Coordinates of C-alpha atoms in Angstrom, one line a residue:
M1 CA -7.4 -6.0 -9.9
E2 CA -9.9 -4.9 -12.5
L3 CA -10.7 -7.3 -15.3
D4 CA -9.6 -4.9 -18.1
E5 CA -6.3 -4.4 -16.3
A6 CA -5.8 -8.2 -16.0
Q7 CA -6.5 -8.7 -19.7
K8 CA -3.2 -7.0 -20.4
L9 CA -1.4 -10.1 -19.0
W10 CA -2.2 -12.0 -22.2
Q11 CA -1.4 -11.5 -25.8
P12 CA -3.2 -14.4 -27.5
E13 CA -3.6 -14.7 -31.3
P14 CA -7.1 -13.5 -32.2
G15 CA -9.7 -16.2 -32.4
W16 CA -8.9 -18.5 -29.4
L17 CA -12.3 -19.8 -28.3
N18 CA -11.3 -23.1 -26.8
T19 CA -10.5 -22.7 -23.1
A20 CA -12.7 -25.7 -22.5
S21 CA -9.8 -27.7 -24.1
Y22 CA -7.0 -25.7 -22.4
G23 CA -6.5 -22.3 -20.8
L24 CA -3.9 -19.8 -21.8
P25 CA -1.3 -18.8 -19.1
P26 CA -1.2 -15.2 -17.8
E27 CA 2.2 -13.5 -18.0
P28 CA 3.1 -14.1 -14.3
A29 CA 2.5 -17.8 -14.7
W30 CA 4.4 -18.0 -18.0
A31 CA 7.3 -16.1 -16.5
A32 CA 7.5 -18.2 -13.4
L33 CA 7.6 -21.4 -15.5
Q34 CA 10.3 -20.1 -17.8
E35 CA 12.4 -19.1 -14.8
A36 CA 12.0 -22.6 -13.3
L37 CA 12.8 -24.3 -16.6
A38 CA 15.9 -22.1 -17.0
D39 CA 17.1 -23.1 -13.5
W40 CA 16.5 -26.8 -14.2
R41 CA 18.4 -26.6 -17.5
I42 CA 21.7 -25.7 -15.8
G43 CA 21.1 -27.0 -12.3
R44 CA 21.1 -23.6 -10.7
T45 CA 18.9 -24.6 -7.7
S46 CA 17.4 -27.5 -5.8
W47 CA 13.8 -28.5 -6.2
E48 CA 12.4 -27.4 -2.9
G49 CA 11.6 -23.9 -4.1
W50 CA 9.5 -25.4 -6.9
G51 CA 7.7 -27.5 -4.4
T52 CA 6.4 -24.5 -2.5
A53 CA 4.0 -23.8 -5.4
V54 CA 1.9 -26.9 -4.4
N55 CA 0.8 -25.5 -1.1
R56 CA 0.4 -22.1 -2.5
S57 CA -1.9 -23.6 -5.2
R58 CA -3.7 -25.7 -2.5
A59 CA -4.6 -22.6 -0.5
A60 CA -5.7 -20.6 -3.5
F61 CA -7.9 -23.4 -4.8
A62 CA -9.5 -23.7 -1.4
R63 CA -10.5 -20.1 -1.5
L64 CA -11.6 -20.3 -5.1
I65 CA -14.2 -23.0 -4.5
G66 CA -15.9 -21.1 -1.7
G67 CA -13.4 -21.0 1.1
V68 CA -13.0 -24.6 2.2
P69 CA -10.1 -25.4 4.6
A70 CA -6.8 -25.8 2.7
E71 CA -6.1 -28.9 4.8
D72 CA -9.1 -30.6 3.1
V73 CA -7.5 -30.2 -0.3
A74 CA -5.5 -33.0 -2.0
A75 CA -3.0 -32.4 -4.8
G76 CA -2.8 -34.8 -7.7
S77 CA -2.4 -35.1 -11.4
T78 CA -5.8 -35.9 -12.9
V79 CA -9.5 -35.9 -11.9
S80 CA -9.8 -39.7 -12.3
Q81 CA -6.7 -40.3 -10.1
L82 CA -8.2 -38.1 -7.4
L83 CA -11.6 -39.9 -7.6
A84 CA -10.1 -43.4 -7.7
P85 CA -9.9 -43.8 -3.8
V86 CA -13.5 -42.7 -3.5
A87 CA -14.6 -45.3 -6.1
A88 CA -12.5 -48.0 -4.4
A89 CA -14.1 -47.2 -1.0
L90 CA -17.7 -47.7 -2.2
P91 CA -19.3 -50.7 -0.5
A92 CA -19.8 -53.7 -2.8
G93 CA -23.2 -53.5 -4.5
S94 CA -23.4 -49.7 -4.3
T95 CA -25.4 -47.7 -6.8
V96 CA -24.0 -44.6 -8.5
V97 CA -26.1 -42.1 -10.5
V98 CA -24.4 -40.2 -13.3
P99 CA -25.6 -37.9 -16.1
E100 CA -25.6 -39.8 -19.4
V101 CA -23.4 -37.1 -21.1
E102 CA -20.8 -37.1 -18.2
F103 CA -17.1 -36.8 -19.2
T104 CA -15.5 -40.1 -18.5
S105 CA -13.0 -38.9 -15.9
N106 CA -16.0 -38.8 -13.6
L107 CA -17.6 -42.0 -15.0
F108 CA -14.9 -44.6 -15.6
P109 CA -13.7 -44.7 -12.0
W110 CA -17.2 -45.8 -10.9
L111 CA -17.6 -48.2 -13.9
A112 CA -14.3 -49.8 -13.0
Q113 CA -15.8 -51.1 -9.8
A114 CA -18.3 -53.3 -11.6
E115 CA -16.6 -56.5 -10.5
R116 CA -17.5 -55.6 -6.9
G117 CA -21.1 -55.2 -7.9
V118 CA -21.1 -51.4 -8.1
Q119 CA -23.9 -50.4 -10.5
V120 CA -23.8 -47.1 -12.5
R121 CA -27.2 -45.7 -13.6
T122 CA -26.9 -43.0 -16.3
V123 CA -29.8 -40.5 -16.6
P124 CA -30.4 -37.2 -18.5
L125 CA -28.8 -34.3 -16.7
T126 CA -32.2 -32.6 -16.4
G127 CA -33.6 -35.6 -14.7
L128 CA -30.7 -36.1 -12.3
V129 CA -32.5 -34.7 -9.2
D130 CA -35.5 -36.9 -9.7
A131 CA -33.4 -40.0 -10.3
I132 CA -31.8 -39.8 -6.8
D133 CA -33.6 -42.3 -4.5
A134 CA -33.2 -44.4 -1.5
D135 CA -31.1 -46.9 -3.5
T136 CA -28.5 -44.2 -4.5
D137 CA -25.2 -44.3 -2.7
L138 CA -23.3 -41.7 -4.7
V139 CA -24.2 -39.0 -7.2
A140 CA -21.4 -38.0 -9.6
F141 CA -21.7 -35.1 -12.1
S142 CA -19.9 -32.3 -13.7
L143 CA -20.8 -28.8 -12.5
V144 CA -20.6 -27.7 -16.1
Q145 CA -20.8 -30.3 -18.8
S146 CA -17.8 -30.5 -21.2
A147 CA -19.9 -31.5 -24.2
D148 CA -22.2 -28.5 -24.3
G149 CA -21.6 -26.2 -21.3
A150 CA -24.8 -27.2 -19.6
L151 CA -24.9 -26.1 -15.9
A152 CA -26.0 -28.7 -13.3
A153 CA -28.6 -27.8 -10.7
Y154 CA -25.9 -28.0 -8.0
D155 CA -27.9 -27.0 -4.9
E156 CA -30.9 -29.1 -5.9
I157 CA -28.7 -32.2 -6.6
V158 CA -26.9 -31.8 -3.3
A159 CA -30.2 -31.4 -1.4
A160 CA -31.7 -34.5 -3.0
S161 CA -28.5 -36.5 -2.3
R162 CA -28.5 -35.5 1.3
A163 CA -32.2 -36.4 1.6
H164 CA -31.3 -40.0 0.6
G165 CA -28.0 -40.2 2.4
A166 CA -26.0 -40.3 -0.9
L167 CA -22.5 -39.0 -1.4
V168 CA -21.8 -36.2 -3.9
A169 CA -18.8 -36.2 -6.2
V170 CA -18.4 -33.2 -8.5
D171 CA -16.0 -32.7 -11.4
A172 CA -15.7 -28.9 -11.5
T173 CA -13.0 -28.8 -14.2
Q174 CA -15.2 -26.8 -16.6
A175 CA -16.5 -24.5 -13.9
C176 CA -13.7 -23.7 -11.5
G177 CA -12.1 -20.4 -12.7
W178 CA -15.2 -18.7 -13.9
L179 CA -18.2 -20.0 -12.0
P180 CA -18.6 -19.2 -8.3
F181 CA -19.9 -22.1 -6.2
D182 CA -19.7 -23.5 -2.7
G183 CA -17.5 -26.6 -2.9
G184 CA -18.0 -27.4 0.7
L185 CA -21.6 -28.6 0.0
A186 CA -20.2 -31.7 -1.8
D187 CA -18.1 -34.6 -0.5
V188 CA -15.6 -34.4 -3.4
V189 CA -14.8 -31.6 -5.8
A190 CA -12.1 -32.5 -8.3
V191 CA -10.6 -30.1 -10.8
A192 CA -8.0 -30.6 -13.6
A193 CA -6.0 -27.4 -13.5
Y194 CA -5.1 -26.9 -17.2
K195 CA -8.4 -25.4 -18.4
W196 CA -10.2 -22.5 -16.7
V197 CA -7.6 -22.1 -13.9
M198 CA -5.0 -21.9 -16.7
G199 CA -2.2 -24.0 -15.3
P200 CA 0.0 -26.5 -17.3
R201 CA -1.3 -29.9 -17.7
G202 CA -0.2 -32.3 -15.0
A203 CA -1.8 -30.7 -11.9
A204 CA -5.2 -31.4 -10.3
L205 CA -6.8 -30.6 -7.0
A206 CA -9.6 -32.0 -5.0
Y207 CA -11.6 -31.0 -2.0
L208 CA -12.1 -34.2 0.2
A209 CA -14.6 -33.7 3.0
P210 CA -13.2 -34.9 6.4
T211 CA -16.1 -37.4 6.9
L212 CA -15.5 -38.9 3.5
R213 CA -11.7 -39.2 4.1
E214 CA -12.3 -41.5 7.0
R215 CA -13.6 -44.1 4.5
L216 CA -10.8 -43.8 2.1
R217 CA -7.5 -45.8 1.8
P218 CA -4.5 -43.8 0.4
D219 CA -3.3 -46.6 -1.9
A220 CA -1.1 -44.2 -3.9
A221 CA 0.7 -42.8 -0.8
G222 CA 4.4 -42.0 -1.2
W223 CA 6.9 -39.8 0.5
Y224 CA 4.9 -36.6 -0.4
A225 CA 1.8 -37.9 1.5
G226 CA 3.9 -38.2 4.7
R227 CA 3.2 -36.2 7.8
D228 CA 6.5 -34.5 7.2
P229 CA 7.5 -35.2 3.5
H230 CA 11.1 -34.5 4.1
A231 CA 11.2 -37.0 6.9
S232 CA 9.4 -39.6 4.9
Y233 CA 12.0 -40.6 2.3
Y234 CA 13.1 -44.0 3.7
G235 CA 11.8 -46.9 5.7
P236 CA 8.8 -47.7 8.0
P237 CA 6.6 -47.1 9.8
L238 CA 3.8 -45.7 7.8
R239 CA 3.6 -42.0 8.8
L240 CA 1.0 -40.2 6.7
A241 CA -0.5 -36.7 7.0
E242 CA -3.6 -36.6 9.1
D243 CA -5.4 -34.3 6.6
A244 CA -6.2 -34.5 2.9
R245 CA -2.4 -34.4 2.1
R246 CA -2.3 -38.1 2.7
F247 CA -3.9 -38.4 -0.7
D248 CA -1.3 -36.2 -2.4
I249 CA 0.9 -37.7 -5.0
S250 CA 4.5 -36.5 -5.7
P251 CA 4.1 -33.3 -7.7
A252 CA 5.1 -32.6 -11.2
W253 CA 7.0 -29.5 -10.1
F254 CA 6.7 -27.3 -13.2
S255 CA 3.0 -27.8 -13.5
W256 CA 2.6 -26.3 -10.1
V257 CA 5.1 -23.5 -10.7
G258 CA 2.9 -22.4 -13.6
L259 CA -0.4 -22.9 -11.8
A260 CA 0.1 -21.0 -8.6
P261 CA 0.4 -17.5 -10.2
A262 CA -2.7 -18.2 -12.4
L263 CA -4.8 -19.1 -9.3
D264 CA -3.6 -16.0 -7.5
L265 CA -4.7 -13.9 -10.5
L266 CA -8.2 -15.4 -10.6
L267 CA -8.6 -14.6 -6.9
D268 CA -7.4 -11.1 -7.5
V269 CA -9.8 -10.4 -10.3
G270 CA -12.7 -12.3 -8.6
L271 CA -15.0 -14.9 -10.0
P272 CA -18.2 -12.8 -10.2
A273 CA -16.5 -10.3 -12.6
I274 CA -15.0 -13.2 -14.6
R275 CA -18.3 -14.9 -14.9
E276 CA -20.0 -11.7 -16.1
H277 CA -17.4 -11.2 -18.7
D278 CA -17.3 -14.8 -20.0
V279 CA -21.0 -15.3 -20.1
A280 CA -21.6 -11.9 -21.8
L281 CA -19.2 -13.0 -24.7
A282 CA -20.9 -16.4 -24.9
N283 CA -24.3 -14.7 -25.2
R284 CA -23.0 -12.3 -27.8
L285 CA -22.2 -15.3 -30.0
L286 CA -25.5 -16.9 -29.3
T287 CA -27.7 -13.8 -30.0
G288 CA -25.6 -13.1 -33.1
L289 CA -26.7 -16.5 -34.4
G290 CA -30.3 -15.9 -33.5
Q291 CA -30.3 -18.2 -30.4
P292 CA -31.5 -17.3 -26.9
P293 CA -28.8 -16.3 -24.3
G294 CA -27.7 -18.7 -21.6
E295 CA -25.8 -18.8 -18.4
S296 CA -22.6 -20.6 -19.4
A297 CA -19.2 -19.6 -20.6
I298 CA -19.3 -22.7 -22.9
V299 CA -21.8 -22.8 -25.8
T300 CA -22.4 -25.1 -28.7
V301 CA -23.8 -24.1 -32.1
E302 CA -24.9 -26.1 -35.1
V303 CA -24.2 -24.2 -38.3
P304 CA -23.6 -26.0 -41.7
D305 CA -19.8 -26.4 -42.3
A306 CA -19.1 -24.5 -39.1
Q307 CA -15.8 -26.1 -38.3
Q308 CA -14.4 -25.4 -41.8
R309 CA -15.7 -21.8 -41.7
L310 CA -14.1 -21.1 -38.4
E311 CA -10.8 -22.7 -39.4
R312 CA -10.7 -20.6 -42.6
A313 CA -11.2 -17.5 -40.4
G314 CA -8.5 -18.5 -37.9
V315 CA -10.9 -19.2 -35.1
R316 CA -9.9 -22.1 -32.9
A317 CA -12.8 -23.9 -31.3
A318 CA -13.7 -27.5 -30.7
V319 CA -16.2 -30.0 -32.0
R320 CA -18.1 -32.0 -29.4
A321 CA -21.0 -34.3 -29.9
G322 CA -21.2 -33.1 -33.5
R323 CA -21.5 -29.5 -32.7
V324 CA -19.0 -26.6 -32.6
R325 CA -18.1 -25.7 -29.0
A326 CA -16.9 -22.2 -28.2
S327 CA -15.7 -21.2 -24.8
F328 CA -14.8 -17.8 -23.4
H329 CA -12.5 -16.6 -20.6
L330 CA -10.7 -13.6 -19.3
Y331 CA -8.5 -13.1 -22.4
S332 CA -11.4 -13.5 -24.8
T333 CA -12.6 -10.3 -26.4
V334 CA -15.6 -8.9 -28.4
D335 CA -13.3 -9.0 -31.5
D336 CA -12.9 -12.7 -31.0
V337 CA -16.6 -13.2 -30.9
D338 CA -17.2 -11.0 -34.0
L339 CA -14.5 -12.9 -35.9
A340 CA -16.4 -16.1 -35.2
L341 CA -19.8 -14.5 -36.1
D342 CA -18.5 -13.2 -39.4
A343 CA -17.2 -16.6 -40.2
L344 CA -20.5 -18.4 -39.3
T345 CA -22.9 -15.9 -40.9
S346 CA -21.1 -14.8 -44.1

């Protein structure tokens, strides 16, 4: 599907520049969710049909992050929950290196291991590659930083980590859905699905490399992590899936019903076209404010009274680290950018 054709699947109010906070659902996702809610309201159907959206989403996500095997993808609820078994499996006394501006979903799980002697070193994002050394056991970072949209040097970080035998844990929440990347290079790629992949909050996905899974214990395992979930309702013995599904948690059905069509649409349009569109709009804002263009769909600007100016113009953006953060996606338009520029330059 061409991007301009896909844009007809949204009718947002002008001025939504905040996908980095939450994405807007395309019409197929919204319709699927409304249908499921209507069925739930009157008890028209059983839940199994809603549950099929999980594996549909799992397969689409696997393709979206570079074509990893779907059986290496776990379905959860939040990034921190998906990273928790990785953190718990770190040997006592391990060292984790993290950017100093890292969103805490990819920081607190490591810090929570302090009582076992796990140490977390925070360094500037630009110095992350050089900070990886022989004492590093795991490197954790966001592919795109939430605070300012900065892109991590993914390939270089992975190469430095491999050179020193360190694991790599990536939070791709602010990247997946607009930025093409090879998720299979990392050991873990976790994504909260309510931002750039435009699902309802309550669903998250993670690639877990097979060699890493061997080290992990599925402490949150329930019936849905079973080899056959429908034969795992009652009683012993423990009978978990052999692949990444053993780290699944029981799904919040409606989150997945709304997510699956959005993921399919992203694949249909293609990430290269989405990236080109999103970054072009971000750069239109930057150049309009006299700033150099960048490579991210998320930008931050420092303009006196910027938040108040944008609010008066009906532009919805965010404030992070004291700066206005604007973020652009498929449904964003030139008119949205110009509305923000008029507010910030008038």
